[in-house]
Short mmCIF file of C-alpha atoms in Angstrom, two decimals:
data_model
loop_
_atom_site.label_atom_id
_atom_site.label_comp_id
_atom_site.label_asym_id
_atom_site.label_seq_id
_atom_site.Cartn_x
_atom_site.Cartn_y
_atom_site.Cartn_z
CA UNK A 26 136.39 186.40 134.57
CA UNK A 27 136.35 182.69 134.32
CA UNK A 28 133.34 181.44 131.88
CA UNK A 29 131.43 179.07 134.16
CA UNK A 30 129.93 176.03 131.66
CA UNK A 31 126.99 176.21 134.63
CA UNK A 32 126.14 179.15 132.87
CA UNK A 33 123.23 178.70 130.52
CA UNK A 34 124.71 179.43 126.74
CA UNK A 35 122.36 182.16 126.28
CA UNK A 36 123.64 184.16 129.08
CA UNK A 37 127.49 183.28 127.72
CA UNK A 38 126.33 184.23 124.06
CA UNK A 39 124.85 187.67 125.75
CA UNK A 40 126.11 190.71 123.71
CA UNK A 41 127.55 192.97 125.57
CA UNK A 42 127.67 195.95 122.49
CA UNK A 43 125.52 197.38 120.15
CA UNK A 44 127.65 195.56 117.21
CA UNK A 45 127.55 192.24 118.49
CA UNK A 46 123.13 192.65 119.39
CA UNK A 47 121.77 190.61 116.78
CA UNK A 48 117.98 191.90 115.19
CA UNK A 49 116.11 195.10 116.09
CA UNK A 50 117.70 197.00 113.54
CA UNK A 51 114.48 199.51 113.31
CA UNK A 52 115.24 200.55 116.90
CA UNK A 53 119.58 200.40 117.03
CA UNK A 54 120.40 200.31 113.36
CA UNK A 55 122.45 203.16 112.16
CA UNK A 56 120.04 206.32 112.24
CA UNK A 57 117.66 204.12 114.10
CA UNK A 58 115.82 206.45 117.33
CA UNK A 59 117.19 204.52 120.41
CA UNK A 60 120.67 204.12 118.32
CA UNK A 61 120.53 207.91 118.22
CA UNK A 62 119.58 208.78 121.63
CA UNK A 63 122.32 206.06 123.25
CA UNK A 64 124.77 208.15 120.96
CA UNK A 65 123.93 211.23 122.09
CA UNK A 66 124.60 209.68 125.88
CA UNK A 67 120.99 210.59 126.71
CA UNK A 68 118.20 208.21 127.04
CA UNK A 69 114.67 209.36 128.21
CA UNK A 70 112.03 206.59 129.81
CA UNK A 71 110.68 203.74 127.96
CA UNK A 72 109.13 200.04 127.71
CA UNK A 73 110.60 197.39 125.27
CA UNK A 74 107.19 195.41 124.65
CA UNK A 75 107.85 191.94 122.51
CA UNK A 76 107.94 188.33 122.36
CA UNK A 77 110.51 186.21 125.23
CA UNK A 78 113.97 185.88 123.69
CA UNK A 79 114.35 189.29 121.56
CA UNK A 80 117.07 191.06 123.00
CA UNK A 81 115.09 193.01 125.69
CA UNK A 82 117.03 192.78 128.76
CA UNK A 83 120.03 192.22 126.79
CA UNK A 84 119.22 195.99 125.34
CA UNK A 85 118.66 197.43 128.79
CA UNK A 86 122.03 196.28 129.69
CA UNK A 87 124.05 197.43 126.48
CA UNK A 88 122.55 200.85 127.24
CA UNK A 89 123.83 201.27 130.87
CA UNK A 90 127.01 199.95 129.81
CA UNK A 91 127.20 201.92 127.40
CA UNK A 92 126.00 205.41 129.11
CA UNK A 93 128.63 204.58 132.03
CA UNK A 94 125.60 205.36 134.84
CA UNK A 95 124.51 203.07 137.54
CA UNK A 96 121.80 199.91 136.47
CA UNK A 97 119.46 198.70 139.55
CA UNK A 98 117.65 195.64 138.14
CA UNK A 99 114.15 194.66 139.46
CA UNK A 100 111.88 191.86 138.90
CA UNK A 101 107.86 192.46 138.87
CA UNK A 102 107.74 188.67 139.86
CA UNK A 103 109.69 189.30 143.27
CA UNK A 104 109.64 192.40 144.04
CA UNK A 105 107.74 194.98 146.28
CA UNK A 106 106.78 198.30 146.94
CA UNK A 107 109.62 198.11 149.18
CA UNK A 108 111.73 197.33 147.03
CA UNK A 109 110.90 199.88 144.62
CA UNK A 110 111.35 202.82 147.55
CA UNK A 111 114.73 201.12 148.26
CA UNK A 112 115.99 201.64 144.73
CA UNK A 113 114.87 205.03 144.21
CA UNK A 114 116.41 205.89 147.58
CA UNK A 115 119.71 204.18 146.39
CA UNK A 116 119.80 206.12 143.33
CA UNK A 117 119.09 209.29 144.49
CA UNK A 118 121.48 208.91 147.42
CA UNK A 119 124.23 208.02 144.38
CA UNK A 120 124.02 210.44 141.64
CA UNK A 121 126.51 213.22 141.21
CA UNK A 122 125.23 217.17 140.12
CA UNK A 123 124.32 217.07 136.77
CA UNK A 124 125.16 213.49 135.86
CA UNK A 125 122.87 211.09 134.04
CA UNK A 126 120.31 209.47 135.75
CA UNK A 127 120.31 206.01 136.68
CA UNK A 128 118.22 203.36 135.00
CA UNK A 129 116.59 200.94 136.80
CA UNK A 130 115.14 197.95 134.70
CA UNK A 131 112.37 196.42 135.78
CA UNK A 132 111.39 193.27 134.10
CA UNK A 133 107.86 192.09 133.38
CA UNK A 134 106.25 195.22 134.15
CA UNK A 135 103.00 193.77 133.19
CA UNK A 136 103.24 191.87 136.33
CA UNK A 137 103.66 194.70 138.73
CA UNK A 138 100.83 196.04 141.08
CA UNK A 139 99.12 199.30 140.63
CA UNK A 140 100.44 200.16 143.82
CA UNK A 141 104.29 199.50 142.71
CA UNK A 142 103.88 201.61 139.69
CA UNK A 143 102.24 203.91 141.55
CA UNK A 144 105.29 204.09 143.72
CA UNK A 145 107.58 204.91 140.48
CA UNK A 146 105.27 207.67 139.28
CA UNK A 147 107.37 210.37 141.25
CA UNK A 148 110.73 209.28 140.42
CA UNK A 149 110.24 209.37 136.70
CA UNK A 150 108.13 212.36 136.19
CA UNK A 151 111.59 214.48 138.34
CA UNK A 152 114.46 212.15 136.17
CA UNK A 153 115.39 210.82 139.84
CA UNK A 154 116.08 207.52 137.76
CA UNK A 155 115.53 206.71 134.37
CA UNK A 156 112.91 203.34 133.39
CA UNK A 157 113.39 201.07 130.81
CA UNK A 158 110.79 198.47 131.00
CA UNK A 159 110.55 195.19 129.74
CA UNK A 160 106.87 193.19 128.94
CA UNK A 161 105.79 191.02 126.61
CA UNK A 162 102.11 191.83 127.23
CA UNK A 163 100.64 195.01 125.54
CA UNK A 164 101.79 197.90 127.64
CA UNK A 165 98.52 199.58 127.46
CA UNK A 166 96.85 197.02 129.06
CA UNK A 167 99.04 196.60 132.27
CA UNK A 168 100.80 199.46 132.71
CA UNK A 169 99.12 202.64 134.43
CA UNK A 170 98.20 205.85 132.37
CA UNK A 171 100.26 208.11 134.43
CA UNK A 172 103.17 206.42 133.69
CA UNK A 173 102.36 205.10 130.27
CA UNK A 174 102.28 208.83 129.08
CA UNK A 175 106.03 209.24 130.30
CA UNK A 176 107.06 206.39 128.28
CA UNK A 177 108.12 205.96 124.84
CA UNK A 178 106.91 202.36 123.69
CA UNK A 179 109.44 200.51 121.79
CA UNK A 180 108.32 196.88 119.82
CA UNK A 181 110.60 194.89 119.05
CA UNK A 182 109.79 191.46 117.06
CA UNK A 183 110.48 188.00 116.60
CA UNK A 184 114.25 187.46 115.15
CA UNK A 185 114.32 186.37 111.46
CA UNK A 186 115.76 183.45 109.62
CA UNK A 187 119.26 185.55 109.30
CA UNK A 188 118.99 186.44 112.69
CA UNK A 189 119.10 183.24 113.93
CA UNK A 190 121.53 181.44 111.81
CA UNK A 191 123.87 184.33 112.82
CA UNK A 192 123.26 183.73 116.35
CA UNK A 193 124.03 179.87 115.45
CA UNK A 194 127.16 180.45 113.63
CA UNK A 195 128.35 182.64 116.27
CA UNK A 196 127.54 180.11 119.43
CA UNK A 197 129.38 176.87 117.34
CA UNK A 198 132.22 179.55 116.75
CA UNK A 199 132.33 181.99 119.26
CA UNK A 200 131.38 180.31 122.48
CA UNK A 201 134.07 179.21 124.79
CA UNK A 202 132.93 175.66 125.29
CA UNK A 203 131.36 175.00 121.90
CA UNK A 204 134.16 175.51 120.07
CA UNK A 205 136.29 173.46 121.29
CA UNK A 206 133.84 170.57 119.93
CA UNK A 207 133.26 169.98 115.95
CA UNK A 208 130.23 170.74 115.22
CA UNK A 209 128.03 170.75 112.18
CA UNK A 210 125.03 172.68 111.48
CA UNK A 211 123.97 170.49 108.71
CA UNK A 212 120.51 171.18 108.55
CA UNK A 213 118.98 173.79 110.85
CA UNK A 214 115.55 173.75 109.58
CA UNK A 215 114.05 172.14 113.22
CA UNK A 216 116.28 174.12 115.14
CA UNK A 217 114.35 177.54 113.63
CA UNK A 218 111.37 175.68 113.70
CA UNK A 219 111.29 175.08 117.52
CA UNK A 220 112.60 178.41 118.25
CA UNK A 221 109.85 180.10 117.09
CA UNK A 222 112.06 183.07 116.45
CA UNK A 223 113.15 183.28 120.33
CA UNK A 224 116.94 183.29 120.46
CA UNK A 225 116.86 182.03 124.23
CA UNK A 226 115.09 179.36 122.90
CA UNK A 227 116.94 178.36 119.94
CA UNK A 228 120.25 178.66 121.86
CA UNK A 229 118.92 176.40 124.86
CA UNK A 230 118.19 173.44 122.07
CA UNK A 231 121.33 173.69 120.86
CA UNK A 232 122.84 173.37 123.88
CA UNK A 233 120.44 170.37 124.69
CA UNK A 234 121.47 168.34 121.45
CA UNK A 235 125.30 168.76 122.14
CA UNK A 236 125.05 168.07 125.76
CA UNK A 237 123.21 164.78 124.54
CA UNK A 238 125.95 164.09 122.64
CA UNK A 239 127.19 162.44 125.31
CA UNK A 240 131.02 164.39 125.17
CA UNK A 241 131.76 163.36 121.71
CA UNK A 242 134.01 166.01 119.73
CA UNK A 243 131.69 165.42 116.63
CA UNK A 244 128.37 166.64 116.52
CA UNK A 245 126.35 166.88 113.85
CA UNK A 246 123.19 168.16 113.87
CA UNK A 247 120.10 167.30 112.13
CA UNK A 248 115.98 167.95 111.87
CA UNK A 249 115.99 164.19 112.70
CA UNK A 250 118.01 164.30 115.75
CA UNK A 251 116.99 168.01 116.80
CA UNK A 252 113.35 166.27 117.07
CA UNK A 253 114.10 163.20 118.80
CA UNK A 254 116.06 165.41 121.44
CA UNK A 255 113.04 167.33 122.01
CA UNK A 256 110.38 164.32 122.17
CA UNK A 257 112.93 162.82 124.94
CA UNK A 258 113.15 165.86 126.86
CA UNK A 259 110.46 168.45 125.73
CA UNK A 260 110.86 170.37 129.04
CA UNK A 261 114.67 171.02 128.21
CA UNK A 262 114.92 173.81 126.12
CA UNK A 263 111.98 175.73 127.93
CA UNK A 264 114.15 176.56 131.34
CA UNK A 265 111.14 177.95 133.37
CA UNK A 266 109.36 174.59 132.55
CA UNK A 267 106.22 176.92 131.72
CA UNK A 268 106.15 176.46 128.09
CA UNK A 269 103.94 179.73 128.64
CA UNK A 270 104.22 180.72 125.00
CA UNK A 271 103.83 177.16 123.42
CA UNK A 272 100.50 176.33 125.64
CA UNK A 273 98.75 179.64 124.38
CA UNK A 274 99.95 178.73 121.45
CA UNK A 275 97.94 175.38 121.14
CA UNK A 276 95.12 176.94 122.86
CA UNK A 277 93.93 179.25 120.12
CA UNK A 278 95.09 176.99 117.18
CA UNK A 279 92.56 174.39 119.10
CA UNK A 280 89.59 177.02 118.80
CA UNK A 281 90.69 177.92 115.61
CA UNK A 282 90.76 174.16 114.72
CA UNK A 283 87.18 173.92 115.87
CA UNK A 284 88.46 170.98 118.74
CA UNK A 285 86.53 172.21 121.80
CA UNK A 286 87.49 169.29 123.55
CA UNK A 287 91.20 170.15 123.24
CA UNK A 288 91.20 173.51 123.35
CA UNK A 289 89.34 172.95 127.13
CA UNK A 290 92.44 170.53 127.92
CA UNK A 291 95.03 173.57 127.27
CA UNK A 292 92.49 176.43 128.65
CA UNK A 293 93.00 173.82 132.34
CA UNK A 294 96.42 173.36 131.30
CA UNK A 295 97.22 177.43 131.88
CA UNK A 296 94.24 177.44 135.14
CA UNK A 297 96.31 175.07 136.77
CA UNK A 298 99.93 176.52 136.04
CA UNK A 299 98.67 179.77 137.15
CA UNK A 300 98.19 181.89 134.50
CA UNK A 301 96.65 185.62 134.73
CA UNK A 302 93.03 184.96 134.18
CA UNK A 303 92.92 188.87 132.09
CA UNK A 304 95.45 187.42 129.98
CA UNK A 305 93.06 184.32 129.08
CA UNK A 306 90.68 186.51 128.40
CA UNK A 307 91.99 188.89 126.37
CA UNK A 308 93.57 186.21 124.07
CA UNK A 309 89.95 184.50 123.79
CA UNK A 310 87.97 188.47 122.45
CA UNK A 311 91.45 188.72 119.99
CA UNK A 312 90.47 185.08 118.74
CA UNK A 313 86.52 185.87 118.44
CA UNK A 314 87.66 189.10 115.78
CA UNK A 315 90.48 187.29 114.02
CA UNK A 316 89.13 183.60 113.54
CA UNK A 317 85.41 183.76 114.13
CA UNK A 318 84.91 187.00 112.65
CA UNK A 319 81.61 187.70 110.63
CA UNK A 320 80.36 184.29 110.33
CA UNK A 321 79.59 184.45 114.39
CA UNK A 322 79.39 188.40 115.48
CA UNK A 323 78.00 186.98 118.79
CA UNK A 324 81.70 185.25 119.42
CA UNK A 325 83.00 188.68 120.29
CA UNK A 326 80.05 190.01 122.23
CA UNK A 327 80.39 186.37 124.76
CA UNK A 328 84.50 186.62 124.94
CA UNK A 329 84.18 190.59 125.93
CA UNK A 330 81.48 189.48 128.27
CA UNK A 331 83.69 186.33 129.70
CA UNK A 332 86.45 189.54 130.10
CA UNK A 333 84.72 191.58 131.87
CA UNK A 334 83.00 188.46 134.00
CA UNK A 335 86.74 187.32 134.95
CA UNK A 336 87.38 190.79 136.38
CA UNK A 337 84.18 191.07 138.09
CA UNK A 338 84.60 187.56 140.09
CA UNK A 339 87.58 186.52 139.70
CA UNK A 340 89.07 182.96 140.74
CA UNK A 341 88.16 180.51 141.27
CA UNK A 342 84.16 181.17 139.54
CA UNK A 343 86.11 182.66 136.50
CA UNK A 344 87.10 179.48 135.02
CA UNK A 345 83.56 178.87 133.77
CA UNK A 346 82.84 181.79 131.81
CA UNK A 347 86.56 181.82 130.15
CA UNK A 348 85.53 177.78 129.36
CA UNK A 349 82.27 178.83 128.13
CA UNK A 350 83.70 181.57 126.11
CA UNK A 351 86.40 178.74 124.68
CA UNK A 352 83.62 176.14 124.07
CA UNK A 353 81.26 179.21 121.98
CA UNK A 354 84.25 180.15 119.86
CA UNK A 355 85.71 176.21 119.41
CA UNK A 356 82.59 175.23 118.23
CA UNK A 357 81.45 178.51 116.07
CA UNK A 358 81.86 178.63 112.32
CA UNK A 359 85.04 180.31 111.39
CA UNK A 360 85.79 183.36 108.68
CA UNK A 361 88.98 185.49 108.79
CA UNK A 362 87.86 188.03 106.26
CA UNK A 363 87.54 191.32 108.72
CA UNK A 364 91.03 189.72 109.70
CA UNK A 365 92.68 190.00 105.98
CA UNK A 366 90.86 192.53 105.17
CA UNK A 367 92.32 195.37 107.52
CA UNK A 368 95.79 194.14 106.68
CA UNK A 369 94.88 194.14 102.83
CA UNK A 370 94.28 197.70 103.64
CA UNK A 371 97.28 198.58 105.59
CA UNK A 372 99.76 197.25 102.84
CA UNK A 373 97.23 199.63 99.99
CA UNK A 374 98.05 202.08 102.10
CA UNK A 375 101.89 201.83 102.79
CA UNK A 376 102.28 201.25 98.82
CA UNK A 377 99.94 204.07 97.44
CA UNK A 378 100.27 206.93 100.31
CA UNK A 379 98.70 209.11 101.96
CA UNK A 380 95.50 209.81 98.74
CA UNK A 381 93.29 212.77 98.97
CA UNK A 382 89.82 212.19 100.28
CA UNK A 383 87.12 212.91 97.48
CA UNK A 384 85.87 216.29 97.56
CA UNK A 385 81.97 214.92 97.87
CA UNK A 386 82.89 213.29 101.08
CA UNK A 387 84.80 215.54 103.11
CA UNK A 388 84.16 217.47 105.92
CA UNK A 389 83.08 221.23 105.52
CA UNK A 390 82.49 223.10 108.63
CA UNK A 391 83.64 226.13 107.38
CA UNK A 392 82.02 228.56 104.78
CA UNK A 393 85.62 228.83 102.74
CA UNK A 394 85.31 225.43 102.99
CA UNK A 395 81.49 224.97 101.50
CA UNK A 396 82.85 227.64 99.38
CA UNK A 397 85.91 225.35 98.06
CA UNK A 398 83.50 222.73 97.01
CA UNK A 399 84.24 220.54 100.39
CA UNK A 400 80.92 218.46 100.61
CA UNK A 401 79.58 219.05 96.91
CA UNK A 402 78.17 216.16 95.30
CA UNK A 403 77.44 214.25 98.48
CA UNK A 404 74.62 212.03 98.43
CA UNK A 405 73.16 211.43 101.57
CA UNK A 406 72.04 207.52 101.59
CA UNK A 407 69.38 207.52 103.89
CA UNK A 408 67.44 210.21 100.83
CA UNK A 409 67.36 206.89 98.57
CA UNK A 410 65.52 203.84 98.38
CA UNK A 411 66.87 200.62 100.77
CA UNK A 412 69.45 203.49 102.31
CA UNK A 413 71.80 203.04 99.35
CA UNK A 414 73.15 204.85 96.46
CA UNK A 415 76.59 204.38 94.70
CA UNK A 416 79.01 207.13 95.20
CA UNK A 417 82.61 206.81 95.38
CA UNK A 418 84.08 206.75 98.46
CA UNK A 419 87.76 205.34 97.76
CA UNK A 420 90.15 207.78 96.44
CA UNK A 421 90.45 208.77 93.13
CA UNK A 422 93.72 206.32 92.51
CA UNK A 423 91.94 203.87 94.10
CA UNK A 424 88.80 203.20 92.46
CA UNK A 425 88.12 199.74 92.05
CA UNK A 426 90.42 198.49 94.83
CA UNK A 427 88.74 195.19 96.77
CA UNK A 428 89.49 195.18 100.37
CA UNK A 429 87.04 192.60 101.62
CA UNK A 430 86.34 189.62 100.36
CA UNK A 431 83.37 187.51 101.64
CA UNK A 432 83.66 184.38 103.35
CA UNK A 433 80.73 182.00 102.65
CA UNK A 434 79.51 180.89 106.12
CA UNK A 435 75.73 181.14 106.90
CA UNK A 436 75.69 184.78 108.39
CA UNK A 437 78.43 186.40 106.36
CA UNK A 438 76.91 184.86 103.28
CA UNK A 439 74.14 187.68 103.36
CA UNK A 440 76.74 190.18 103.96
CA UNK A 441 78.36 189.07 100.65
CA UNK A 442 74.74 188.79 98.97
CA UNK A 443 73.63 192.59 100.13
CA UNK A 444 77.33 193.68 98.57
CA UNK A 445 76.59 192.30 95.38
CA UNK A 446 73.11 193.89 95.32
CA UNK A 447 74.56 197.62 96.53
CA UNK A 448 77.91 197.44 94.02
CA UNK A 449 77.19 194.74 91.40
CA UNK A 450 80.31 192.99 89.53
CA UNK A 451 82.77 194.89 91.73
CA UNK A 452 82.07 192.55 95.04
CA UNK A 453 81.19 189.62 92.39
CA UNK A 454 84.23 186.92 93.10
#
C-alpha cells in the first residue's frame, strides 16, 4: 500500500512488530509476561492502563497480528450497547472449533457505561472473544468488578529519554516522507520537553516544525525554533485540540502553587470543554494527600466531600463544590512529607527486603505461637504515662532508619514537636 502523507506521522511511524515497539520492556521484553504469553500464541483478557501516547493501541494491534485471529476495534466514545452485541455476535458467528478467540479492543474503557460493560460480562467469562482494554484512568475506578476480576491489569509508563530519541532517529530515517528531506536533530532538548514522554506527541511536533519549514530540504531543528513553532500554533501538536493532559496539568501545579485565582481559570477551562466531573474530583482528594498533606488534614476531608457531592448532584450544581474544594486546597498551607515519606519507604524496602518483624510485636494467636516467644516483650502503650513508651518497632536491620521528616507548617509543626518528645535525637533534624 501507498503511504498517504495525509496520514498523521504517528500512525506511519506505527510498529507493526514486537522488535520495532519502542518502551514497555517490563511487559514485552525478552522473558517479560505478555512477551511470554504472545509467544506461547495464547493471550488471556486484560487492560493496558497508562498515560496517551505509550504504545497501547499500538500493542493491541501487534498482538492480533501477531496471534493470526480476528481484531474488532471499538471506541467507548462512540459506541453502544448495540454495538457491543453486534461484535460479540460477529465473533462468535466467525470462529472455527478450537481456534483462538478473537480480541476485540475497546479503547477508553473508562468511558464506557455500566450497562456496555455489563453487556461484555458474558462473552469474556465463556472466551467467546478475548478483551484487551485500553484507559488511561485507573481501571479500578471505571471499570466494573465483575469484569475487573477477569482482567489482568497491565501499566505501562511514560517513554524515557532513550525511548524517544530512538523514536526520533527512526522518524528522520525511517519515515517515507522525512527522509527524503535533510534533517538535523541538533538539539532535541524542547522536543522531549513538550512531549512529556508521549510519543504521539513528540512525533506530531516534529512533524509541525518540518511542515513549517515551508518545503525546504534542510531542516534543522532547535529548542529555539521547536518553541517558537509551538507559541505560533500551540493547538498543532495536540490533534484532538483538548490539550486534556496539559490543562490538568496546570490545574494542580496552580493549587500546588497556592494561585487560587488561576487554578479556578483552568478548573472552568475543563467545565467548559466537558470534562468528567469524577475525574475533577478525584484529581482534587489525590492533590489534598500529596501537596497539602499534614499541614491542612481538613484539605482531604473537603475534596472527598466535594467527590462524593459531584456524584450526589451532579451538573450543573457540581461546579461549586469542585471550585470550593480548588479554592480550600489553593489557598491551604502546603507540606509533602506523608507524600515522600511513603516513597522513602518503598525504595527501604525494595533495597533491604522482605526483614523479619520483631518478635515483641507480632501476632500470636496460637499457643505454639505464645509458646515461640511471638508477642514477648510487648509493651502495651496505653499501660504508660501520655500513651507512650519506646519500643522498637522497625526491624532489627533497620533500627534507626528515618522515614518521615517533618515539615514546619503550623499544624504539622506539633506533629514534629510530639516526635521529638516520644523519640528524642532520632526525629531531631
Amino acid at each position: 500500500m501507498e503511504p498517504d502523507m495525509a496520514e498523521p506521522l504517528a500512525e506511519r511511524l506505527r510498529p507493526r512488530t514486537l522488535d520495532d515497539y519502542i518502551g514497555q520492556q517490563h511487559l514485552v521484553g525478552e522473558g517479560a509476561v505478555l512477551r511470554k504469553m504472545i509467544d506461547a500464541g495464547r493471550i488471556s483478557s486484560f487492560i493496558l492502563w497508562g498515560p496517551p501516547g505509550v504504545g497501547k493501541t499500538t500493542l493491541a494491534q501487534i498482538i492480533a497480528h501477531r496471534l493470526e485471529t480476528p481484531f474488532y476495534t471499538l471506541s467507548a466514545v462512540t459506541s453502544g450497547v448495540k454495538d457491543v452485541r453486534d461484535v460479540i455476535e460477529k465473533a462468535q458467528k466467525g470462529r472455527f472449533f478450537n481456534e483462538a478467540s478473537p480480541i476485540l479492543f475497546i479503547d477508553e474503557i473508562h468511558r464506557f457505561s455500566k450497562s456496555q460493560q455489563d453487556s461484555l460480562l458474558g462473552a469474556v467469562e465463556k472466551g467467546v472473544v478475548t478483551l484487551i482494554g485500553a484507559t488511561t484512568e485507573n481501571p479500578s475506578f471505571e471499570v466494573i468488578r465483575p469484569l475487573l476480576s477477569r482482567c489482568q491489569i497491565y501499566v505501562l509508563n511514560p517513554l524515557g529519554k532513550d525511548d524517544l530519541l530512538k523514536l526520533l532517529h527512526r522518524a528522520v530515517t525511517e519515515d517515507v516522507f522525512l527522509k527524503q528531506r535533510h534533517i538535523e536533530l541538533k538539539e532535541t532538548g524542547a522536543l522531549l520537553r513538550y512531549s512529556g514522554g508521549d510519543a504521539r506527541k513528540l512525533l506530531n511536533i516534529l512533524e509541525l516544525v518540518v511542515e513549517a519549514a515551508n518545503g525546504s530540504d534542510d531542516v534543522v531543528i532547535t529548542d529555539q525554533l521547536v518553541g517558537e513553532r509551538l507559541q505560533q500554533n500551540p493547538l498543532a501538536y495536540d490533534k484532538d485540540g483538548e490539550m486534556h493532559y496539559d490543562i490538568i496539568s496546570a490545574f494542580i501545579k496552580s493549587i500546588r502553587g497556592s494561585d487560587p485565582d488561576a487554578a479556578l481559570y483552568w478548573l472552568a477551562r475543563m467545565i467548559e470543554g466537558g470534562e468528567d466531573p469524577k475525574f475533577i474530583a478525584r484529581r482534587l482528594v489525590i492533590s489534598a494527600s500529596e501537596d497539602i498533606g499534614l499541614a491542612n488534614p481538613n484539605a482531604l476531608l473537603l475534596a472527598n466531600a466535594a467527590f462524593d457531592a459531584v456524584q450526589k448532584i451532579g451538573w450543573p450544581e457540581g461546579r461549586i463544590p469542585l471550585a470550593e474544594a480548588t479554592v480550600y486546597l489553593a489557598t491551604s498551607p502546603k507540606s509533602n512529607s506523608a507524600y515522600l515519606g511513603i516513597d522513602s519507604a518503598l525504595e527501604l524496602v525494595k533495597r533491604t527486603g522482605n526483614q523479619p518483624v520483631p518478635l515483641p510485636i507480632r501476632n500470636a494467636p496460637t499457643q505454639l505461637m505464645k509458646d515461640l516467644g511471638y508477642h514477648d516483650g510487648y509493651k502495651y502503650p496505653h499501660d504508660y504515662p501520655g500513651h507512650f513508651t519506646p519500643q522498637q518497632y522497625m526491624p532489627d536491620a533497620l533500627v534507626g532508619e528515618r522515614l518521615w521528616h517533618g515539615q514546619h507548617s503550623p499544624a504539622e509543626e506539633k506533629l514534629y514537636e510530639r516526635m521529638v518528645s516520644y523519640w528524642g535525637d532520632r526525629y531531631k533534624e
